[in-house]
GROMACS .gro file of C-alpha atoms in nm:
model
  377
    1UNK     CA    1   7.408   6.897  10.855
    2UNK     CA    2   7.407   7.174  11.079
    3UNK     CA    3   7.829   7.168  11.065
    4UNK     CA    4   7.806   7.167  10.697
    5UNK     CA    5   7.585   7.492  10.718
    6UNK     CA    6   7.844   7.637  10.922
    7UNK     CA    7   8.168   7.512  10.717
    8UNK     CA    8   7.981   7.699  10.447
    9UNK     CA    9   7.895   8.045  10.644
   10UNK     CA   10   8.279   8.073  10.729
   11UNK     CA   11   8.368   7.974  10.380
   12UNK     CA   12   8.159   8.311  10.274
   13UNK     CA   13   8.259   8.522  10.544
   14UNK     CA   14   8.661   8.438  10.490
   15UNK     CA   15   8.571   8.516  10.067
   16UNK     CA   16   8.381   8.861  10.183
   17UNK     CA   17   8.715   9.020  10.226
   18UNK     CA   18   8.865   8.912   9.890
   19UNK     CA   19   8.562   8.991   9.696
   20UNK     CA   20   8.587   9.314   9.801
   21UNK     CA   21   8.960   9.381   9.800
   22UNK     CA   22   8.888   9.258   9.420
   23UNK     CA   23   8.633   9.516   9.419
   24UNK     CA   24   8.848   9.770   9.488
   25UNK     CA   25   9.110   9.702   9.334
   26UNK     CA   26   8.945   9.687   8.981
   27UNK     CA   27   8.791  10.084   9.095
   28UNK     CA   28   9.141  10.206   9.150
   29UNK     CA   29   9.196  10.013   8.795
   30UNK     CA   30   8.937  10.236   8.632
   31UNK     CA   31   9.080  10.573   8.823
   32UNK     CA   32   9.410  10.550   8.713
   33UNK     CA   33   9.281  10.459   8.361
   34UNK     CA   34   9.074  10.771   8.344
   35UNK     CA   35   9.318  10.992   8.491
   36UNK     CA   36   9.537  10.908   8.229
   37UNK     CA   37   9.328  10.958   7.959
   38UNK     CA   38   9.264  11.336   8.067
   39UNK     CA   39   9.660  11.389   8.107
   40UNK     CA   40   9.689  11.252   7.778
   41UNK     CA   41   9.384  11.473   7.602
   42UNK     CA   42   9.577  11.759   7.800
   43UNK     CA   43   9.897  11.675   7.620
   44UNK     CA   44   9.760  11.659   7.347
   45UNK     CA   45   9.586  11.962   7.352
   46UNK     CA   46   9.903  12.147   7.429
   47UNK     CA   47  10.109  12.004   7.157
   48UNK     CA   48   9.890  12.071   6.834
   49UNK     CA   49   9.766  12.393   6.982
   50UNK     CA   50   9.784  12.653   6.680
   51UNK     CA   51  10.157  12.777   6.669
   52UNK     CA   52  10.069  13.052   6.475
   53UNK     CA   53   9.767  13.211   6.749
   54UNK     CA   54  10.012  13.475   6.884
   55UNK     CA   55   9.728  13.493   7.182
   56UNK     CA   56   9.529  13.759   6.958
   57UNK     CA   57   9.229  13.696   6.809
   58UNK     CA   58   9.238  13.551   6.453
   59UNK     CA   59   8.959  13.525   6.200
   60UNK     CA   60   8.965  13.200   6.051
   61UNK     CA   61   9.138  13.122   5.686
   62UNK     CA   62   8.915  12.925   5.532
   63UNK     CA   63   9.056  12.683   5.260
   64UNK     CA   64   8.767  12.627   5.000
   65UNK     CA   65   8.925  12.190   4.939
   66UNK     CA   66   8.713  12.011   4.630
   67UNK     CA   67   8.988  11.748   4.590
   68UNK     CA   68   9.172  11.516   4.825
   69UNK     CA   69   9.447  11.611   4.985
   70UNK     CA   70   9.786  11.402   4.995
   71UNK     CA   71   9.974  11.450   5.321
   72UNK     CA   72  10.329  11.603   5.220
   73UNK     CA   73  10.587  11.521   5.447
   74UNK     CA   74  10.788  11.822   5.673
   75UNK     CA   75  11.027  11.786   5.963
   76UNK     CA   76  10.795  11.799   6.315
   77UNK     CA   77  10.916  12.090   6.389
   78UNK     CA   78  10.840  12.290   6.078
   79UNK     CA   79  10.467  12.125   6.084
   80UNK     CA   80  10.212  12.409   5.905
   81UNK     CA   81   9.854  12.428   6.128
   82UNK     CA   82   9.592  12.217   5.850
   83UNK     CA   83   9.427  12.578   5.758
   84UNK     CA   84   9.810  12.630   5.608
   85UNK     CA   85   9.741  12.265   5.399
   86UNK     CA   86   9.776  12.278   5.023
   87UNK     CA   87   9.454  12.137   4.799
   88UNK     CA   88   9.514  11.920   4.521
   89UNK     CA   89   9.785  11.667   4.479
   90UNK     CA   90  10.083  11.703   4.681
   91UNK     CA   91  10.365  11.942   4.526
   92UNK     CA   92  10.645  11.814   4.347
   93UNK     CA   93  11.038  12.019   4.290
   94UNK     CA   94  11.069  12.338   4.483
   95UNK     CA   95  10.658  12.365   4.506
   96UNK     CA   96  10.704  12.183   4.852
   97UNK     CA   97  10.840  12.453   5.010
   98UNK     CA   98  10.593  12.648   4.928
   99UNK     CA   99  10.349  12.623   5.219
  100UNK     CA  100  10.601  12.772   5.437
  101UNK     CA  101  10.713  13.054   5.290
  102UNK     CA  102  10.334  13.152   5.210
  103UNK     CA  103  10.356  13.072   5.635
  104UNK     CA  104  10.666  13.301   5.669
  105UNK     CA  105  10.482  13.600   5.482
  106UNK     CA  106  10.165  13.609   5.688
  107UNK     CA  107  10.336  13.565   5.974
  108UNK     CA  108  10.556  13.915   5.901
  109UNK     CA  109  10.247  14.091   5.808
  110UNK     CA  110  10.087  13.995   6.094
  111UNK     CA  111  10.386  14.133   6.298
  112UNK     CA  112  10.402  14.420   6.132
  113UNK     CA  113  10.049  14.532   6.177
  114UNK     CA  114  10.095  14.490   6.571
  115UNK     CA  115  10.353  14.718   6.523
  116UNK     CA  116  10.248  15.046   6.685
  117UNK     CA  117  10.545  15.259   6.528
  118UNK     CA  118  10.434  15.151   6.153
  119UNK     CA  119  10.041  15.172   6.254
  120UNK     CA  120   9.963  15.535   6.080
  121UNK     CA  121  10.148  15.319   5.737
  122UNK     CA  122   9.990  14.980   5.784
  123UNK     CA  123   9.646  15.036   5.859
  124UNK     CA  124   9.319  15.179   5.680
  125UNK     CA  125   8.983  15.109   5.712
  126UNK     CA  126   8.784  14.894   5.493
  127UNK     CA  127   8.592  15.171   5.337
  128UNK     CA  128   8.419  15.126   4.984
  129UNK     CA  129   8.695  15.242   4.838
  130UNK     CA  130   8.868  14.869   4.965
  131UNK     CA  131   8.541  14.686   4.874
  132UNK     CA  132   8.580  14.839   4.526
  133UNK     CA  133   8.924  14.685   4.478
  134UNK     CA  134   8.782  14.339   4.576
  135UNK     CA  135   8.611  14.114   4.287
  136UNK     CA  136   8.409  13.819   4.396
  137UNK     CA  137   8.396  13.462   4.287
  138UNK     CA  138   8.126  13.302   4.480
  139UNK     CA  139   8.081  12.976   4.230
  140UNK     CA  140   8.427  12.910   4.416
  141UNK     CA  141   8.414  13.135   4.718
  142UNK     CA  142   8.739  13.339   4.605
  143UNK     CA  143   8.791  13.744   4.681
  144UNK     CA  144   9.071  13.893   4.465
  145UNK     CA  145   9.202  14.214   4.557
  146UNK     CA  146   9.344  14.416   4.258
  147UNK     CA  147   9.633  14.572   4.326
  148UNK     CA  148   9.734  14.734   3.986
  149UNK     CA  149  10.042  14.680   3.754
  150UNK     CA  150  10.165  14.339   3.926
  151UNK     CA  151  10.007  14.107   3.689
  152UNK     CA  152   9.620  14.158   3.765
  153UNK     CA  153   9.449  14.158   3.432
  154UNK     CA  154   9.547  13.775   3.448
  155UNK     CA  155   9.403  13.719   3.737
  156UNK     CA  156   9.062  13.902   3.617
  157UNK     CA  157   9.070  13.670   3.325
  158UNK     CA  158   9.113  13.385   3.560
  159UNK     CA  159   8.831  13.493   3.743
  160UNK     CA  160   8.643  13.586   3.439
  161UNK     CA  161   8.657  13.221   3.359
  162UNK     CA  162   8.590  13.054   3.752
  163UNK     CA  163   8.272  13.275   3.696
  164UNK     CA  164   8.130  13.133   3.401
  165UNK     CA  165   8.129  13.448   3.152
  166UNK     CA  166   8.368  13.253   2.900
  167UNK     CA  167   8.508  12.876   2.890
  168UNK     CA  168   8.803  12.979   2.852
  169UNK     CA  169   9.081  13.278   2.906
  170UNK     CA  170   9.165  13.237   2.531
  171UNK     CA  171   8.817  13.368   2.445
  172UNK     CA  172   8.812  13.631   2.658
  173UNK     CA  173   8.829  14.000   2.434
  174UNK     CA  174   9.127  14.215   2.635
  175UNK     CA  175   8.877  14.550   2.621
  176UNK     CA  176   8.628  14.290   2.857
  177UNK     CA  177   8.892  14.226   3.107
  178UNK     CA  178   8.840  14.593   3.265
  179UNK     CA  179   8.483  14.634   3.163
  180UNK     CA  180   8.310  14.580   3.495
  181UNK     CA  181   7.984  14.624   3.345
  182UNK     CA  182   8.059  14.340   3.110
  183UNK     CA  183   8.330  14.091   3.268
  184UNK     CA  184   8.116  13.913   3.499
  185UNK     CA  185   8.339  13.987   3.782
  186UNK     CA  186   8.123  14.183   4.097
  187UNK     CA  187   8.280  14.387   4.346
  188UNK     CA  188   8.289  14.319   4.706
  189UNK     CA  189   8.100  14.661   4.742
  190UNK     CA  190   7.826  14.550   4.551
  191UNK     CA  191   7.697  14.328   4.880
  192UNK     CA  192   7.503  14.434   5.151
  193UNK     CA  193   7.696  14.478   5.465
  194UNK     CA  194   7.557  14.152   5.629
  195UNK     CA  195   7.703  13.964   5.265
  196UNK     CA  196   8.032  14.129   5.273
  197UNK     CA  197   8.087  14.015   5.639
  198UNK     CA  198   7.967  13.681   5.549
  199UNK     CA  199   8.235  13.663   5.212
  200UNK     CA  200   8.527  13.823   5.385
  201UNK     CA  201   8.505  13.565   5.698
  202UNK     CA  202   8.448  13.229   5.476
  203UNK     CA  203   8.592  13.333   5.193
  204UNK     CA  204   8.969  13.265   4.996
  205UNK     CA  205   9.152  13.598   4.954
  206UNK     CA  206   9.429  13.618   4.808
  207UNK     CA  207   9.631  13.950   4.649
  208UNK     CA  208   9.933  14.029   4.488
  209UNK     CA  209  10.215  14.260   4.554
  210UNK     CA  210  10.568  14.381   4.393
  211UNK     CA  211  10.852  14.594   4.456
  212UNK     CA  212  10.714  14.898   4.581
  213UNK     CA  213  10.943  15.139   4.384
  214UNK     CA  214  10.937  14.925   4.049
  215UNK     CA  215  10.573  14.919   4.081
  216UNK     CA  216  10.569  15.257   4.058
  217UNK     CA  217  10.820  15.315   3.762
  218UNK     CA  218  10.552  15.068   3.549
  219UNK     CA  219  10.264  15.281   3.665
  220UNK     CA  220  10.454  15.584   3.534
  221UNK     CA  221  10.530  15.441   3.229
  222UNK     CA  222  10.231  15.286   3.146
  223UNK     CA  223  10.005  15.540   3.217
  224UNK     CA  224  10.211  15.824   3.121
  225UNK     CA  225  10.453  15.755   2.883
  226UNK     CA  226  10.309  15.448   2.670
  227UNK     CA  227   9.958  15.587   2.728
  228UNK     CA  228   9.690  15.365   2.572
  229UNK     CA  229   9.462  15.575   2.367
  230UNK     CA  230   9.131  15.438   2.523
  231UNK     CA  231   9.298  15.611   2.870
  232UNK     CA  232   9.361  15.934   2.766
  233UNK     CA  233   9.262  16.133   3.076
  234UNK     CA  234   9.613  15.983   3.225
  235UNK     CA  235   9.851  16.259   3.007
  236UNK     CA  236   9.569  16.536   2.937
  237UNK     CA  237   9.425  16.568   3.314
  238UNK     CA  238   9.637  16.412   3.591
  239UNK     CA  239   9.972  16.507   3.388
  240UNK     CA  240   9.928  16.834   3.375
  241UNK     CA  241   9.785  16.885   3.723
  242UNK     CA  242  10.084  16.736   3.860
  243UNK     CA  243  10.311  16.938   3.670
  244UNK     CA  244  10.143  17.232   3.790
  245UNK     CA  245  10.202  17.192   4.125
  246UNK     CA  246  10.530  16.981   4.139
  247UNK     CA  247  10.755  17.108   3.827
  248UNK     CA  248  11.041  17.314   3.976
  249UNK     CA  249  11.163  17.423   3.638
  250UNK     CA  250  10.786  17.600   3.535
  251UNK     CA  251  10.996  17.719   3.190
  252UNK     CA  252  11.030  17.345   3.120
  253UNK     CA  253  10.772  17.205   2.829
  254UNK     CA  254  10.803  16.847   2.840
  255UNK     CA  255  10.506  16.633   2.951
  256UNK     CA  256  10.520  16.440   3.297
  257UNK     CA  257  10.870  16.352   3.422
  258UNK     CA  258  10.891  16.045   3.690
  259UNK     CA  259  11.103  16.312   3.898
  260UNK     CA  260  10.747  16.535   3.871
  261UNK     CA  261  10.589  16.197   3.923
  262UNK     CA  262  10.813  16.126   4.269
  263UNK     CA  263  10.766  16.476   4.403
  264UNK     CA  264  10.342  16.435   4.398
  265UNK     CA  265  10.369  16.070   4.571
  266UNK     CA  266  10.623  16.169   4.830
  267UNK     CA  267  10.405  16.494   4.947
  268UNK     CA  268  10.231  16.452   5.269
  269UNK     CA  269   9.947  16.681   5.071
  270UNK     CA  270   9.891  16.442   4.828
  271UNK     CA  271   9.527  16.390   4.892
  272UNK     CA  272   9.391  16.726   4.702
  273UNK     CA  273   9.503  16.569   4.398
  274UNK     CA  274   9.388  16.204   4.509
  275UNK     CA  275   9.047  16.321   4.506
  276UNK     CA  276   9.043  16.523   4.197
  277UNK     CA  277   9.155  16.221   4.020
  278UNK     CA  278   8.944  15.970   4.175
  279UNK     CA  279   8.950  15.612   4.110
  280UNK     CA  280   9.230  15.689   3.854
  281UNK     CA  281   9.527  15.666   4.182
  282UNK     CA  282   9.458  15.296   4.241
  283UNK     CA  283   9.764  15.241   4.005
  284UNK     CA  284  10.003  15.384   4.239
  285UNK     CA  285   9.837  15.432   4.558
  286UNK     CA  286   9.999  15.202   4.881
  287UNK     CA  287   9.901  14.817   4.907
  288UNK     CA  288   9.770  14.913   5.234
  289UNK     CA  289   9.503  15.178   5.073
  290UNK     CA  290   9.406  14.929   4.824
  291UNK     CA  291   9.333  14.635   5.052
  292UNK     CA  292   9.363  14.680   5.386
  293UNK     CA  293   9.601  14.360   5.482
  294UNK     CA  294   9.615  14.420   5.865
  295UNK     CA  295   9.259  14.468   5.879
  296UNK     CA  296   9.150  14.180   5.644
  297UNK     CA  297   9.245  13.822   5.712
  298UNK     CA  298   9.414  13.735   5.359
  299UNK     CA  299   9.484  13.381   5.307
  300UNK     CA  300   9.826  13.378   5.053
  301UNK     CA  301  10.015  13.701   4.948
  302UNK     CA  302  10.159  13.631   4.620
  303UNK     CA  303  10.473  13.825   4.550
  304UNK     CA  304  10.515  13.928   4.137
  305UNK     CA  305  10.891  13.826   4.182
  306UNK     CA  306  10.778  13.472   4.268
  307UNK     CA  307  10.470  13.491   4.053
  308UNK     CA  308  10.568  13.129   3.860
  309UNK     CA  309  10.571  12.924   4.185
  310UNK     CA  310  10.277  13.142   4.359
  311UNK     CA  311  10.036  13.150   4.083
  312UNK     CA  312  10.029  12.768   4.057
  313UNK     CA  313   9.973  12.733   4.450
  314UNK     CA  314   9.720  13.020   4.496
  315UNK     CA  315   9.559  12.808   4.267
  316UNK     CA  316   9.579  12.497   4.447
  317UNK     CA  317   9.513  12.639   4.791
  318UNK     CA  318   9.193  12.784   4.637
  319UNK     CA  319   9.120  12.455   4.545
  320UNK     CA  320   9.077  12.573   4.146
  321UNK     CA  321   9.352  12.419   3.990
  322UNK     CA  322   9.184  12.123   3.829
  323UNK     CA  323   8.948  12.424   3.652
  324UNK     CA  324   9.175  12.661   3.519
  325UNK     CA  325   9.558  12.724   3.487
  326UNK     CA  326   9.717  13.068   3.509
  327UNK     CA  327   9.835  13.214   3.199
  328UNK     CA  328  10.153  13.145   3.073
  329UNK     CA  329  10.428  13.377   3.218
  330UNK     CA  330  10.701  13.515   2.971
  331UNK     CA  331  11.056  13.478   3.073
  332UNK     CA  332  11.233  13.732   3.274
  333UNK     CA  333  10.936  13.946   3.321
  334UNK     CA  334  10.851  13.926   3.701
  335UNK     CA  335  11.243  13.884   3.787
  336UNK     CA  336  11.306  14.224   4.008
  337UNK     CA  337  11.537  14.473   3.776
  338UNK     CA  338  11.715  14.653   4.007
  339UNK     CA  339  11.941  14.833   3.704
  340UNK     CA  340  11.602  14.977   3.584
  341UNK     CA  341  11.511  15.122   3.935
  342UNK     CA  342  11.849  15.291   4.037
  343UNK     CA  343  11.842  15.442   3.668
  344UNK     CA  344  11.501  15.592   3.709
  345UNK     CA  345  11.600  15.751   4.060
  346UNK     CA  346  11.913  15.822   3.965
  347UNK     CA  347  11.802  16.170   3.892
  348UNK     CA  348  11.595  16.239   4.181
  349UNK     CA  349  11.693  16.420   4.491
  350UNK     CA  350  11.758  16.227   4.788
  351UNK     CA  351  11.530  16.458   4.991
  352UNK     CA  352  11.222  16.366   4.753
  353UNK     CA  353  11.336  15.938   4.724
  354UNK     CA  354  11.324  15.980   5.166
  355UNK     CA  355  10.945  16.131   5.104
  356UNK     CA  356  10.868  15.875   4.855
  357UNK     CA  357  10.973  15.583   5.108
  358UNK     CA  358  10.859  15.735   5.402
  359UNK     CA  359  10.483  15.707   5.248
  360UNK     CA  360  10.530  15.329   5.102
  361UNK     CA  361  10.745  15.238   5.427
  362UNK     CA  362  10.475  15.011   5.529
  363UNK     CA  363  10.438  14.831   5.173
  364UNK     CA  364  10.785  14.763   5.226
  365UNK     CA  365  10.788  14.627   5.575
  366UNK     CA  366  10.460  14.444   5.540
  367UNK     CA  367  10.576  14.225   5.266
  368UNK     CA  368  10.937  14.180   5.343
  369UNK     CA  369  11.087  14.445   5.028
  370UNK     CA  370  11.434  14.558   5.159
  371UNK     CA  371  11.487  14.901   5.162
  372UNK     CA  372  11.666  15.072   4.816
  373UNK     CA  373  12.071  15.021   4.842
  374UNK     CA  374  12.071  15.385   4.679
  375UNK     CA  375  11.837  15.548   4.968
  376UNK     CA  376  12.075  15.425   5.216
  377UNK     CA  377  12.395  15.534   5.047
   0.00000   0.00000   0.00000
């Protein structure tokens, strides 16, 4: 018995040394496998980090989603970050491409506005006279910024409608559109400081913007040549103020000419007149003056030239488009008529066109307008 006791006492000595090469073998086991777990959430890390960060600080773009959203289908390397995803169904025809040139134009702004050359053209701060320009939605947490004469009584009506004040944009009465005491639509101003902070960091925004110089030529005509006569402080107040100072020829007796019109804009001095006419300048005053792009986070920058494939996606990145549709576009009218514009500065000097574009140099930078053919000739 006494052999069998110690048969069985070397039997466990001899396994000691197995058990515990097992032992640690199955700890290196568990080293390796967590070492290459935190390589891999490295990796990982690395790869989907934000391409778009530029390593400055970025206030979020916050995408307000109420439906589901598809996955649509890119090449890896042309990938959009998921704020950049579209709401809604996935697009269909040349609406796919959509997300990346919306990409493409935030990323120039962006660029732009760390340019230090363009900064004095680029930049403003967000005074109340910005806040003013900004009309709130917060049924769907939307901020418009108006930016006159580029299609922006639509978007009021659109708006108009998100908010509740009609059921529809073919009920809405055009003198309400631009009634602010009766269109339902509150500014941004209107907020406390603690609200405004709140709505401009959570918030969609979204504005649009057009040819700087054709903008311009339908601000001229519309509010001084086919004057609406519910605006009549445009050709009996600001007209002749203008002429007063800017008309070369003082013998001459027509009303406002766009060369009269040109030689105001293009003045560094223009701000006298600014304030005399108050709020009355937002139809030609710089994108940059009206809302602030390098100092506000905008999510999409429509452009009026592309207004029938970027009024359908605003729409869907704001997650509305189940709600209400943008109003039928006529044919032809946002296409850019370059014809029109060199006939309306064919008359003007070239020393008052270089003024002109020196002031809206950063409207035309920040939103990728190429400089007039006929300024460079």
């Amino acid at each position: 018995m006494d052999d069998q006791r110690d048969n069985r006492s070397n039997n466990f000595i001899w396994l000691m040394p197995d058990n515990m090469h097992h032992q640690w073998l199955l700890l290196a086991a568990c080293f390796w496998v967590i070492f290459m777990f935190m390589v891999a959430s490295k990796f990982i890390t690395l790869t989907f980090k934000d391409p778009d960060g530029y390593g400055a600080k970025q206030e979020p773009l916050v995408l307000t989603a109420v439906t589901k959203v598809e996955e649509v289908h890119v090449p890896e390397e042309k990938r959009w970050p998921e704020e950049f995803q579209p709401t809604g169904k996935a697009f269909s025809g040349n609406l796919i491409r959509q997300p990346l040139v919306h990409m493409e134009r935030l990323e120039l702004l962006r660029n732009v506005c760390r340019d230090t050359a363009l900064r004095n053209l680029s930049h403003t701060a967000v005074s109340k006279f910005v806040l003013d320009r900004i009309f709130v939605c917060d049924k769907h947490k939307i901020l418009f910024c108006q930016t006159p004469k580029v299609g922006n009584t639509q978007w009021k009506k659109v708006l108009i409608v998100l908010n509740g004040a009609f059921s529809s944009i073919e009920e809405i009465p055009e003198n309400i559109v631009h009634d602010h005491e009766k269109n339902g639509l509150p500014r941004l101003s209107s907020f406390s400081d603690s609200e405004i902070k709140k709505r401009l960091n959570l918030y969609f925004k979204f504005f649009i913007v057009r040819d700087p110089f054709e903008r311009l030529i339908s601000a001229f005509k519309d509010k001084f040549v086919h004057n609406p006569r519910f605006e009549p402080w445009y050709r009996h107040e600001i007209a002749p103020g203008i002429i007063r100072k800017y008309r070369k020829n003082r013998t001459e007796t027509k009303g406002l000419q766009f060369e009269d019109f040109v030689r105001y804009l293009g003045d560094p001095n223009h701000r006298w007149l600014d304030v005399q006419f108050g709020d009355h300048i937002i139809h030609w005053v710089t994108y940059v003056e009206l809302c602030a792009p390098c100092e506000i986070t905008y999510s999409v920058i429509g452009h009026h030239e592309t207004l029938e494939d970027d009024a359908p996606y605003i729409l869907k990145a704001a997650g509305i488009d189940h709600l209400v549709s943008y109003p039928t576009i006529p044919p032809g009218i946002t296409v850019y008529n370059k014809t029109k514009v060199e006939r309306y500065f064919s008359g003007i000097s070239k020393r008052d066109i270089r003024r002109l574009y020196a002031r809206f140099e950063g409207d035309f930078k920040l939103f990728g307008y190429r400089e007039p053919d006929f300024l460079l000739n």
